[in-house]
């Protein structure tokens, strides 16, 4: 109205505008319109000429383009973070591999225990690189929906017990307590993937616990599901770090989690496994006290699965 008023009183000779409008059926659209005042010989206003163009398609294309730019910027940022993380991990492992290899090559006299110690460090660094590559491939397949899980009835209590035994072997001076109910109901799950999930959480607890810090694995039963918890006594995660912690390739030089050597891919992989089972994963943390990770898995009654499809950790 103000624009046409300006045309009427001669303040302006033409107006041009882009506006959102509503069609007769209630749907919205974008209009680009222009108007000009036509006057009589004496200068008084005779009529307006107005032209309207539907620019909805252009606006939608512009919005899509902005979204695509935002996605590309996010992907570029993730790529940079991922490359930074990979570079850090490879350099950390390669420093050990190259350093100990040079010592073994250049030192003339080394006793057998020293050589075995160097070889063990080289082996561990090599395994770390291999583990990182495996997790990268797993995450890539999961993101592309190429990972298949085969749900059967699994003895989760036995699976946890097996994972704890293996973690005690590799955990060094970290005592690990298994408080999981040995008579837990069976769950519907993929036994190898659940074993991988437990290994990730226990490895994570070992990494972030101080030397000799206690790690406790426990369980509780909720309606229709079982919750497994892994508690460490490290520095604890920031309480606002939940979304970042389970995001792919989340890495930053200032992240408190990266003070410890690790692949940075374990927890995102853990989340993928839990979500593929129809459960959820979360954590509770308190600075200076430690973090406790929880995940849930739906229960499975034994009568729902044939005997030949029931699986224990040993069978997996």
Coordinates of C-alpha atoms in Angstrom, one line a residue, residues 172-281:
X172 CA 47.3 -54.4 32.4
X173 CA 47.0 -53.0 35.9
X174 CA 43.3 -52.1 35.7
X175 CA 41.1 -54.3 37.9
X176 CA 37.8 -55.1 36.2
X177 CA 34.8 -56.2 38.3
X178 CA 32.0 -58.1 36.7
X179 CA 28.7 -57.3 38.6
X180 CA 26.5 -58.5 35.7
X181 CA 23.6 -60.8 36.8
X182 CA 24.6 -64.3 35.5
X183 CA 21.0 -65.2 35.0
X184 CA 20.1 -62.3 32.7
X185 CA 17.3 -63.0 30.1
X186 CA 18.6 -63.6 26.6
X187 CA 18.5 -60.8 24.2
X188 CA 17.8 -60.5 20.5
X189 CA 21.2 -59.7 18.9
X190 CA 24.1 -60.3 16.6
X191 CA 26.6 -62.1 18.8
X192 CA 29.8 -60.9 17.0
X193 CA 28.6 -57.3 16.9
X194 CA 27.7 -57.3 20.6
X195 CA 31.1 -58.7 21.4
X196 CA 32.6 -55.9 19.4
X197 CA 30.5 -53.4 21.3
X198 CA 31.6 -54.7 24.6
X199 CA 35.2 -54.7 23.6
X200 CA 34.9 -51.0 22.5
X201 CA 33.4 -49.9 25.8
X202 CA 35.9 -51.9 27.9
X203 CA 38.9 -50.7 25.8
X204 CA 37.6 -47.1 26.2
X205 CA 37.3 -47.5 30.0
X206 CA 40.8 -48.9 30.2
X207 CA 42.2 -46.0 28.1
X208 CA 40.6 -43.3 30.2
X209 CA 41.2 -44.8 33.7
X210 CA 44.2 -43.9 35.7
X211 CA 46.9 -46.6 36.4
X212 CA 45.2 -49.1 38.6
X213 CA 41.8 -47.5 38.3
X214 CA 38.8 -49.8 38.9
X215 CA 36.4 -50.6 36.0
X216 CA 33.0 -52.0 36.9
X217 CA 30.6 -53.7 34.5
X218 CA 27.1 -54.0 35.7
X219 CA 23.6 -54.8 34.5
X220 CA 19.9 -54.0 35.2
X221 CA 16.7 -55.2 33.7
X222 CA 14.1 -52.8 32.5
X223 CA 10.7 -53.6 30.8
X224 CA 11.5 -55.3 27.5
X225 CA 15.2 -54.6 27.6
X226 CA 18.5 -55.1 29.4
X227 CA 20.9 -52.3 30.2
X228 CA 24.6 -52.9 30.5
X229 CA 26.9 -50.3 32.1
X230 CA 30.6 -49.9 32.0
X231 CA 32.0 -47.5 34.6
X232 CA 35.6 -46.1 34.8
X233 CA 37.2 -43.8 37.3
X234 CA 39.0 -41.4 35.0
X235 CA 38.7 -37.6 34.7
X236 CA 35.2 -37.8 33.3
X237 CA 33.7 -36.5 30.1
X238 CA 32.3 -33.0 29.8
X239 CA 28.5 -33.2 30.4
X240 CA 27.7 -31.3 27.2
X241 CA 29.9 -33.7 25.1
X242 CA 27.2 -36.3 24.5
X243 CA 26.4 -35.5 20.8
X244 CA 30.0 -34.9 19.9
X245 CA 31.3 -38.1 21.6
X246 CA 29.1 -40.4 19.5
X247 CA 29.6 -38.4 16.2
X248 CA 31.7 -39.8 13.4
X249 CA 35.3 -38.7 13.3
X250 CA 34.8 -36.2 16.1
X251 CA 38.3 -35.0 16.9
X252 CA 39.8 -31.8 18.1
X253 CA 43.2 -31.0 19.6
X254 CA 41.3 -29.4 22.5
X255 CA 39.0 -32.3 23.2
X256 CA 39.8 -33.8 26.6
X257 CA 39.2 -37.3 25.2
X258 CA 42.1 -37.0 22.8
X259 CA 44.7 -36.7 25.6
X260 CA 44.7 -40.5 25.5
X261 CA 45.8 -42.5 22.4
X262 CA 42.8 -44.0 20.6
X263 CA 41.3 -44.2 17.2
X264 CA 38.4 -41.8 17.8
X265 CA 36.1 -44.3 16.0
X266 CA 35.2 -46.6 18.7
X267 CA 32.2 -44.8 20.3
X268 CA 30.6 -43.9 16.9
X269 CA 30.9 -47.6 16.0
X270 CA 29.4 -48.6 19.3
X271 CA 26.4 -46.3 18.7
X272 CA 25.9 -47.8 15.2
X273 CA 25.9 -51.3 16.7
X274 CA 23.4 -50.4 19.5
X275 CA 21.1 -48.6 17.1
X276 CA 21.1 -51.5 14.6
X277 CA 19.9 -53.6 17.6
X278 CA 17.0 -51.2 18.3
X279 CA 18.6 -50.0 21.5
X280 CA 20.3 -46.7 22.6
X281 CA 23.6 -45.7 24.1

